[in-house]
XYZ file of C-alpha atoms in Angstrom:
584
model
C 2.862 -21.437 -16.703
C 5.914 -21.842 -14.707
C 6.535 -20.968 -11.127
C 8.491 -17.739 -10.533
C 12.100 -17.842 -9.687
C 13.383 -16.525 -6.258
C 14.938 -13.620 -8.101
C 11.483 -12.653 -9.626
C 9.908 -13.065 -6.311
C 12.185 -10.501 -4.594
C 11.298 -7.917 -7.173
C 7.685 -8.165 -6.604
C 6.058 -5.399 -4.776
C 2.582 -3.547 -4.065
C 0.730 -1.453 -0.486
C -2.372 -0.027 1.715
C -6.112 0.680 2.243
C -9.284 0.312 0.363
C -9.177 1.201 -3.418
C -9.509 -0.038 -6.829
C -10.497 -2.364 -9.711
C -11.549 -5.897 -10.011
C -10.661 -7.422 -13.319
C -10.778 -11.110 -14.321
C -8.118 -13.751 -14.797
C -9.517 -16.582 -16.449
C -7.049 -19.028 -18.010
C -8.405 -20.359 -21.362
C -7.112 -23.499 -23.044
C -5.839 -21.198 -25.848
C -5.630 -17.781 -27.012
C -5.380 -14.609 -24.776
C -6.887 -14.591 -21.256
C -10.331 -13.047 -21.178
C -11.631 -10.717 -18.478
C -14.278 -12.084 -15.971
C -17.650 -10.594 -15.971
C -16.851 -8.782 -12.794
C -14.615 -5.727 -13.038
C -14.894 -3.840 -9.565
C -13.304 -0.453 -8.897
C -12.902 1.671 -5.666
C -10.935 4.843 -4.701
C -11.985 7.118 -7.530
C -13.410 10.484 -7.051
C -15.454 10.529 -10.220
C -17.690 7.442 -10.828
C -17.382 8.012 -14.649
C -13.689 6.866 -14.289
C -14.828 3.385 -13.749
C -16.428 3.483 -17.297
C -13.261 4.778 -18.709
C -11.295 1.840 -17.370
C -14.018 -0.728 -18.308
C -15.052 -1.640 -14.784
C -18.818 -2.792 -14.351
C -18.889 -2.306 -10.551
C -17.878 0.139 -7.898
C -17.406 0.210 -4.140
C -18.811 3.558 -2.919
C -19.850 3.103 0.795
C -19.392 1.431 4.170
C -21.987 -0.787 5.565
C -21.287 0.234 9.185
C -21.594 4.026 8.515
C -24.864 3.601 6.755
C -26.942 1.869 9.378
C -29.057 3.711 11.675
C -30.157 0.685 13.800
C -33.439 2.221 14.336
C -35.373 -1.029 14.364
C -32.712 -3.177 15.958
C -31.681 -0.742 18.761
C -34.380 2.049 18.993
C -33.092 5.436 20.568
C -29.416 4.112 20.658
C -28.559 6.875 18.156
C -30.770 9.717 18.821
C -32.099 12.292 16.223
C -30.045 15.282 15.822
C -27.032 13.900 17.654
C -23.576 14.296 16.070
C -23.317 10.604 15.121
C -26.990 10.512 13.649
C -26.136 13.615 11.644
C -22.888 11.935 10.376
C -24.808 8.802 9.397
C -27.511 10.821 7.608
C -24.722 12.725 5.637
C -23.206 9.478 4.632
C -26.404 8.208 3.438
C -27.150 11.217 1.224
C -23.727 10.796 -0.107
C -24.022 7.342 -0.684
C -27.404 7.630 -2.235
C -26.134 10.229 -4.793
C -23.202 7.830 -5.917
C -25.506 4.884 -5.743
C -27.894 6.566 -8.251
C -25.262 7.567 -10.427
C -23.571 4.254 -10.413
C -26.697 2.486 -11.406
C -27.603 4.970 -13.995
C -24.320 4.266 -15.702
C -24.877 0.576 -15.371
C -22.404 0.019 -12.807
C -23.093 -2.584 -10.101
C -22.683 -1.139 -6.460
C -20.321 -2.549 -3.806
C -20.033 -2.002 -0.021
C -17.310 -2.565 2.259
C -16.686 -2.464 5.954
C -14.203 -3.434 8.717
C -15.445 -5.974 11.249
C -16.165 -5.994 13.994
C -17.593 -2.564 13.861
C -20.653 -0.797 15.332
C -21.702 2.616 16.355
C -20.402 3.182 19.911
C -23.823 3.714 21.522
C -24.900 0.472 19.948
C -21.847 -1.335 21.099
C -22.417 -0.224 24.518
C -25.858 -2.171 24.696
C -23.896 -5.387 24.405
C -22.592 -7.673 26.990
C -18.860 -7.660 27.206
C -16.695 -10.526 27.688
C -14.278 -8.668 30.057
C -16.081 -5.583 31.224
C -13.806 -3.533 29.048
C -15.595 -3.397 25.735
C -14.625 -6.767 24.427
C -17.352 -8.772 22.436
C -19.046 -11.845 23.644
C -19.216 -13.932 20.407
C -21.502 -16.333 22.218
C -24.016 -13.544 23.013
C -27.224 -13.760 20.905
C -27.598 -10.020 21.257
C -24.269 -9.481 19.434
C -25.354 -11.609 16.545
C -28.826 -10.155 16.430
C -27.361 -6.500 16.038
C -24.734 -7.677 13.655
C -27.103 -9.371 11.380
C -29.495 -6.389 11.753
C -26.744 -4.047 10.414
C -26.509 -5.870 7.070
C -30.242 -6.516 6.799
C -30.955 -2.915 7.230
C -28.555 -1.635 4.560
C -29.087 -4.326 2.018
C -32.863 -3.860 2.253
C -32.568 -0.142 1.979
C -30.316 -0.395 -1.168
C -31.564 -3.451 -3.139
C -29.184 -2.672 -5.980
C -26.117 -3.186 -3.850
C -24.473 -6.289 -5.480
C -21.262 -6.917 -3.541
C -20.222 -6.743 0.194
C -16.411 -6.650 0.954
C -15.383 -7.267 4.570
C -11.897 -6.832 6.166
C -11.002 -8.218 9.671
C -7.284 -7.771 9.952
C -7.121 -4.077 10.456
C -10.023 -1.833 11.876
C -10.162 1.902 11.594
C -13.399 2.495 13.025
C -13.169 6.255 13.719
C -14.030 6.421 17.433
C -13.720 10.161 17.354
C -16.655 10.067 14.977
C -18.716 7.720 17.132
C -17.849 4.231 16.138
C -16.032 1.229 17.725
C -14.226 -1.513 16.284
C -11.995 -4.418 16.829
C -10.164 -6.934 14.749
C -10.853 -10.710 15.454
C -7.332 -11.246 16.587
C -7.413 -8.615 19.187
C -10.749 -9.674 20.438
C -9.482 -13.206 20.912
C -5.854 -12.370 21.978
C -4.050 -13.866 18.893
C -4.380 -16.716 16.651
C -5.781 -19.181 19.428
C -8.696 -21.522 19.260
C -10.974 -18.485 20.067
C -9.610 -16.773 16.958
C -10.580 -19.547 14.702
C -13.921 -20.129 16.303
C -14.882 -16.325 15.945
C -13.431 -15.953 12.603
C -15.228 -18.798 10.931
C -18.556 -17.835 12.667
C -18.134 -14.205 11.666
C -17.572 -15.297 8.064
C -20.683 -17.780 8.109
C -22.954 -15.494 9.754
C -22.068 -12.541 7.327
C -22.423 -15.104 4.374
C -25.771 -16.263 5.611
C -27.214 -12.771 5.549
C -25.426 -11.378 2.354
C -25.565 -14.502 0.318
C -28.507 -16.610 1.388
C -30.916 -13.960 2.493
C -30.267 -11.330 0.047
C -28.689 -13.128 -2.938
C -25.571 -10.536 -2.930
C -21.816 -11.579 -3.223
C -19.569 -11.580 -0.234
C -15.836 -10.889 -0.746
C -13.778 -11.602 2.209
C -10.388 -10.124 2.537
C -7.958 -12.385 4.075
C -5.730 -9.534 5.044
C -4.134 -9.006 8.455
C -0.851 -7.762 9.731
C 2.457 -9.621 9.992
C 3.855 -13.001 8.772
C 1.658 -15.309 10.885
C -2.046 -14.848 10.276
C -4.701 -15.607 7.889
C -3.219 -13.774 4.841
C 0.301 -14.905 4.945
C 0.414 -18.184 7.078
C -0.995 -21.398 5.348
C -1.664 -23.201 8.605
C -3.975 -20.241 9.757
C -5.673 -20.141 6.289
C -6.186 -23.857 6.155
C -7.642 -23.982 9.649
C -10.000 -20.998 8.911
C -11.270 -22.950 5.838
C -11.697 -26.043 7.564
C -14.149 -24.290 9.871
C -16.356 -23.146 6.837
C -19.037 -25.913 6.213
C -20.798 -23.663 3.531
C -18.874 -21.688 1.226
C -21.618 -20.665 -1.190
C -21.354 -17.274 -2.629
C -17.969 -16.699 -0.816
C -14.924 -15.136 -2.465
C -11.606 -14.481 -0.717
C -9.439 -11.429 -1.767
C -5.700 -11.987 -1.206
C -2.969 -9.517 -1.832
C -0.434 -10.848 -4.378
C 2.459 -10.475 -2.091
C 2.564 -12.777 0.915
C 2.446 -9.954 3.329
C 1.794 -6.162 2.623
C 2.589 -4.379 -0.768
C 6.446 -4.531 -0.404
C 9.057 -5.796 -2.800
C 11.112 -8.665 -1.542
C 7.848 -10.708 -0.692
C 6.951 -14.210 -2.094
C 3.910 -14.633 -4.187
C 1.168 -15.184 -1.738
C 0.721 -19.114 -1.257
C -2.911 -18.780 -0.338
C -3.875 -17.906 -3.832
C -5.282 -20.966 -5.499
C -5.315 -22.744 -2.099
C -8.244 -24.487 -0.546
C -10.771 -24.342 -3.236
C -12.407 -20.891 -2.482
C -12.564 -18.634 -5.430
C -9.957 -15.857 -5.116
C -9.448 -12.410 -6.518
C -5.799 -11.059 -6.164
C -5.062 -7.529 -4.934
C -2.627 -5.210 -6.706
C -1.660 -1.496 -5.714
C -1.011 1.248 -8.194
C -0.434 4.365 -5.896
C 2.129 2.571 -4.019
C 2.563 3.790 -0.321
C 6.052 2.429 0.189
C 7.172 3.789 -3.091
C 6.162 7.490 -3.476
C 2.416 6.945 -4.384
C 2.975 8.657 -7.771
C 5.104 11.519 -6.988
C 7.397 10.115 -9.574
C 7.438 7.193 -12.270
C 7.477 3.900 -10.722
C 6.017 1.561 -13.492
C 4.492 -1.537 -12.254
C 4.095 -3.493 -15.559
C 6.963 -5.815 -15.672
C 6.695 -7.349 -12.008
C 2.963 -7.054 -12.038
C 2.872 -9.140 -15.138
C 4.767 -12.055 -13.556
C 2.294 -12.434 -10.739
C -0.876 -12.001 -13.112
C 0.470 -14.858 -15.120
C 0.997 -16.848 -11.871
C -2.320 -16.167 -10.533
C -3.964 -17.068 -13.741
C -2.241 -20.367 -13.881
C -3.451 -21.220 -10.265
C -7.064 -20.476 -11.210
C -7.560 -17.100 -9.580
C -10.896 -15.475 -10.636
C -9.911 -11.835 -10.676
C -7.463 -9.181 -9.913
C -8.306 -6.493 -7.294
C -6.513 -3.157 -8.567
C -6.054 -0.588 -5.762
C -6.058 2.609 -8.011
C -5.681 4.894 -4.977
C -5.433 4.642 -1.390
C -3.011 3.238 1.253
C -1.079 4.555 3.952
C -1.667 7.623 6.125
C 0.037 10.754 4.605
C 1.767 11.974 1.422
C 3.432 12.619 -0.970
C 0.353 14.527 -1.944
C 0.096 14.775 -5.828
C -0.811 17.802 -7.872
C -0.978 15.451 -10.975
C -2.027 11.761 -10.787
C -0.274 11.059 -14.043
C 2.126 8.208 -12.925
C -0.697 6.527 -10.994
C -2.845 6.564 -14.033
C 0.142 4.843 -15.923
C -0.141 2.025 -13.403
C -3.963 1.762 -13.412
C -3.670 1.598 -17.306
C -1.104 -1.074 -17.016
C -2.458 -3.214 -14.519
C -6.046 -3.228 -16.033
C -4.402 -4.203 -19.227
C -2.478 -6.909 -17.714
C -5.544 -8.192 -15.760
C -7.477 -8.678 -19.057
C -4.466 -10.391 -20.683
C -1.398 -11.329 -18.633
C 0.645 -12.254 -21.576
C 0.777 -8.695 -22.902
C 4.191 -7.026 -23.135
C 4.845 -4.721 -20.300
C 7.110 -2.601 -22.763
C 4.449 -2.606 -25.377
C 1.849 -1.294 -22.746
C 4.309 1.364 -21.679
C 4.660 2.369 -25.341
C 1.055 2.644 -26.007
C 0.634 4.669 -22.713
C 3.344 6.833 -23.651
C 2.053 7.608 -27.072
C -1.374 8.580 -25.636
C -0.012 10.797 -22.906
C 3.085 12.377 -24.622
C 2.645 11.897 -28.264
C 3.798 9.149 -30.737
C 7.330 10.619 -31.492
C 8.103 10.812 -27.825
C 6.852 7.210 -26.989
C 10.053 5.145 -27.468
C 11.993 7.444 -25.151
C 9.307 7.656 -22.611
C 8.622 4.054 -22.627
C 12.476 3.399 -22.104
C 12.490 5.802 -19.112
C 9.509 3.886 -17.467
C 11.110 0.605 -17.933
C 13.888 1.789 -15.763
C 11.757 3.495 -13.151
C 10.866 0.431 -11.052
C 14.519 -0.525 -10.670
C 15.389 2.903 -9.733
C 12.748 3.138 -6.919
C 13.641 -0.397 -5.699
C 17.356 0.516 -5.471
C 16.533 3.790 -3.780
C 13.945 2.721 -1.135
C 15.038 -0.636 -0.275
C 18.381 -2.253 0.972
C 18.576 -5.712 -0.911
C 21.368 -6.820 1.286
C 19.095 -6.730 4.164
C 15.597 -7.495 2.471
C 16.731 -10.727 0.885
C 17.204 -12.190 4.476
C 14.116 -10.455 5.864
C 11.571 -11.206 3.251
C 8.016 -10.760 4.100
C 6.755 -8.208 6.981
C 8.721 -4.924 6.535
C 11.605 -6.271 4.332
C 13.575 -2.865 4.803
C 11.897 -1.817 8.061
C 9.790 0.766 6.310
C 12.913 3.084 5.940
C 10.561 4.917 3.557
C 6.741 4.731 3.995
C 4.370 7.402 2.912
C 6.157 10.535 2.817
C 8.634 9.778 5.662
C 12.209 8.852 5.739
C 12.965 6.982 8.982
C 16.428 7.334 10.291
C 15.727 5.273 13.452
C 16.067 1.998 11.477
C 19.316 2.817 10.000
C 21.448 1.026 12.516
C 19.464 -2.081 12.398
C 19.555 -2.043 8.691
C 23.193 -1.606 8.784
C 23.497 -4.620 11.271
C 21.694 -6.863 8.687
C 23.756 -5.671 5.916
C 27.233 -5.066 6.951
C 28.602 -8.272 5.396
C 27.617 -6.752 1.973
C 28.506 -3.203 2.429
C 30.011 -2.705 -1.209
C 26.662 -4.140 -2.517
C 24.849 -1.496 -0.381
C 26.940 1.386 -1.543
C 26.773 0.332 -5.127
C 22.914 -0.150 -4.994
C 22.486 3.484 -3.804
C 24.829 4.995 -6.275
C 22.935 2.951 -9.014
C 19.631 4.536 -7.957
C 21.183 7.891 -8.512
C 22.619 7.052 -11.900
C 19.276 5.564 -13.136
C 17.428 8.566 -11.940
C 19.663 10.719 -14.018
C 19.267 8.458 -17.055
C 15.599 8.527 -16.673
C 15.715 12.462 -16.775
C 17.990 12.374 -19.639
C 15.667 10.098 -21.621
C 12.742 12.270 -20.971
C 14.484 15.704 -21.726
C 15.591 14.358 -25.151
C 12.086 14.154 -26.188
C 11.300 17.699 -25.127
C 10.475 19.166 -28.337
C 8.219 16.206 -29.415
C 6.291 16.519 -26.216
C 5.775 20.140 -26.175
C 4.655 20.087 -29.744
C 2.307 17.152 -29.089
C 0.874 17.977 -25.662
C 2.201 21.270 -24.642
C 4.797 22.839 -22.455
C 2.722 22.442 -19.172
C 2.624 18.526 -19.658
C 6.413 18.443 -20.374
C 7.461 20.656 -17.449
C 5.123 18.983 -14.757
C 6.409 15.475 -15.886
C 10.010 16.626 -15.846
C 9.502 18.199 -12.355
C 8.661 14.570 -11.035
C 11.800 13.295 -12.449
C 13.906 15.976 -11.077
C 12.178 15.347 -7.652
C 13.193 11.506 -8.151
C 16.713 12.557 -9.005
C 17.010 14.654 -5.772
C 15.360 12.067 -3.539
C 17.685 9.311 -4.612
C 20.533 11.636 -3.875
C 19.283 12.256 -0.437
C 18.523 8.699 0.519
C 21.599 7.259 -1.265
C 24.028 9.716 0.552
C 22.302 9.156 3.774
C 22.373 5.374 3.771
C 25.914 5.183 2.303
C 27.051 7.856 4.925
C 25.415 6.335 7.863
C 26.442 2.733 7.066
C 30.154 4.025 6.658
C 29.739 5.724 9.874
C 28.647 2.692 11.734
C 31.527 0.787 10.035
C 33.893 3.319 11.367
C 32.395 3.168 14.765
C 32.895 -0.531 14.896
C 36.334 -0.934 13.351
C 38.029 2.644 13.737
C 38.887 2.154 9.881
C 40.015 5.579 8.659
C 38.784 4.543 5.075
C 35.269 4.107 6.617
C 35.455 7.564 8.383
C 36.649 9.226 5.157
C 33.788 7.826 3.117
C 31.282 8.592 5.830
C 32.429 12.201 5.816
C 32.145 12.550 2.122
C 28.887 10.775 1.890
C 27.359 12.625 4.771
C 28.461 16.160 3.596
C 26.909 15.209 0.183
C 23.784 14.302 2.049
C 23.676 17.633 3.811
C 23.909 19.397 0.404
C 21.358 17.154 -1.091
C 18.759 17.443 1.668
C 19.094 21.211 1.645
C 18.615 21.356 -2.184
C 15.675 19.006 -1.931
C 13.930 21.078 0.576
C 14.509 24.459 -1.011
C 14.495 23.633 -4.719
C 11.994 20.793 -5.269
C 8.931 22.871 -3.944
C 9.617 25.486 -6.762
C 9.099 23.062 -9.441
C 5.813 23.333 -11.271
C 3.475 20.454 -10.591
C 5.873 18.719 -8.040
C 4.191 16.611 -5.312
C 4.730 17.444 -1.573
C 7.997 16.471 0.072
C 9.240 13.624 2.214
C 10.062 14.392 5.852
C 12.586 13.405 8.260
C 10.478 11.720 10.931
C 10.458 8.358 12.755
C 6.752 7.918 12.823
C 3.833 7.223 10.339
C 1.104 9.819 10.005
C -1.162 7.192 11.568
C -3.142 9.146 14.361
C -2.775 6.096 16.498
C 1.211 6.145 16.068
C 2.690 8.082 19.154
C 6.338 7.346 18.571
C 8.460 10.180 19.510
C 10.568 11.583 16.842
C 14.101 10.907 18.318
C 16.998 9.725 16.093
C 15.500 11.034 13.005
C 17.441 10.976 9.661
C 18.460 14.653 10.185
C 19.534 14.177 13.640
C 21.436 11.097 13.129
C 23.391 12.390 10.060
C 24.132 15.723 11.691
C 25.256 14.054 14.759
C 27.544 11.714 12.731
C 29.086 14.686 11.116
C 29.653 16.350 14.284
C 31.389 13.400 15.813
C 33.478 12.678 12.713
C 34.598 16.524 12.799
C 35.289 16.011 16.463
C 37.482 12.925 15.735
C 39.253 14.916 13.069
C 40.074 17.832 15.369
C 41.332 15.453 18.132
C 43.483 13.659 15.652
C 45.010 16.858 14.231
C 45.557 17.981 18.005
C 47.478 14.853 18.744
C 49.417 15.203 15.479
C 50.439 18.716 16.344
C 51.313 17.758 19.874
C 53.414 14.893 18.642
C 55.170 17.350 16.164
C 55.816 19.730 18.919
C 57.485 17.106 21.075
C 59.652 15.862 18.094
C 60.762 19.570 17.450
């Protein structure tokens, strides 16, 4: 296998929370790559789905939320308390899924964020600072930490896999749990961080692997460009502190930071001698989450092949999950396309992405429509990339937030437009063309699909056709909104800097077109059968912890720019009239 080119790297993308399927990538000496024994899935509502996709294991519960601590910390979680009732509900749900998975022959996996404990248990521990920090040198902490895993693994002897994340921690404080990441307990990537991280991995491994004979999958994921997941120096130093790696597997996203385009292939994959599984995302939180076609086949195939060449042991495929809000789907058709493609590629990265698209299209829409639908799908990734990213900015800001999350979940964030302009203004013709190309690609995708209307209706019915067409109309409208917004606001920023009347004229045309496109998107798209929920004009995520005020939203900025352009026009007209009067 050859290394990927920089252009290939810029086009790679993925995004978000716990979800998916673990399929193997073992590079054989000859012939197609064979799947690993382990195929692990998470995020599905129906356990039967795992069998449909050929997985043989499923993540179905959270270690921390299943532990009662009755033996380790008696009385800390009283009977009939809200927290105890919640834990009992989680245990009943887990038991049902656990029994069903085992009956289907699926190995069971658990996951958790660390460090996390029930709040009343956490309060029993000595604090490093008196403000709820953890003393990693305290025997009391490690006794409770080990007890959590021992209790749960002893209660559920057929749990096969434990997955741990330390780079983000959503411990649900409102539901009675407290949690911290390792970096926020130590204050950053300092000596304390490395000491705490390596001990946390080793203590967990001793219980999970040495005591109970299960497998431990440790996610390297954390935030930004500088940590365990993205920085080889941090990664290497963590590894250097692990004297016993028996039974330890690292899970690493295929992009160097989060699931965005314009990220390099993660250089930690194949590094350091620890077995790795590589994470991919199908319901892409930065790219619509399946509200419209966004076929991953072509760029996932490149990274599958690269990972296999580096000896990766598996691919962790996030079927669903990621982010905080919508778009909320009425049909998961396009996510299922990506799950199908990614699982196929995980079993054989040398498969043709177009052939996979053709196979799926024939199953979904009928054999006669397959060629047109596959062609439409092959255009979709570029359409989404050109709509939701700004390449002129992103190519100089690869890694964390390559387009400043202009679009994430179901939010268009106007507040970042000026910064994106500042990083792109030397390439404005390229930006303007990119957004226009997104609109054109969306139109071509729709036309290809509509050309197969009769074949699809005959093979799969009118509802399948109309709901799928709705998603393409949704995309076409959205590319218009985003394209006119970006082009209009960038031209407006240029006019403010240069007073160039041509820039003002372009800004006026584009922003007036944006106004019409935004109104049409908000009023007409919701009427479409099967359409996903809409994008919003906000400047925050829907993360409950995000308290950013919604000033400078897309709508506010575009409408203010239109007003100032109109004021400037009126002022210019007044001056011209006065000059004419003087001359007369």
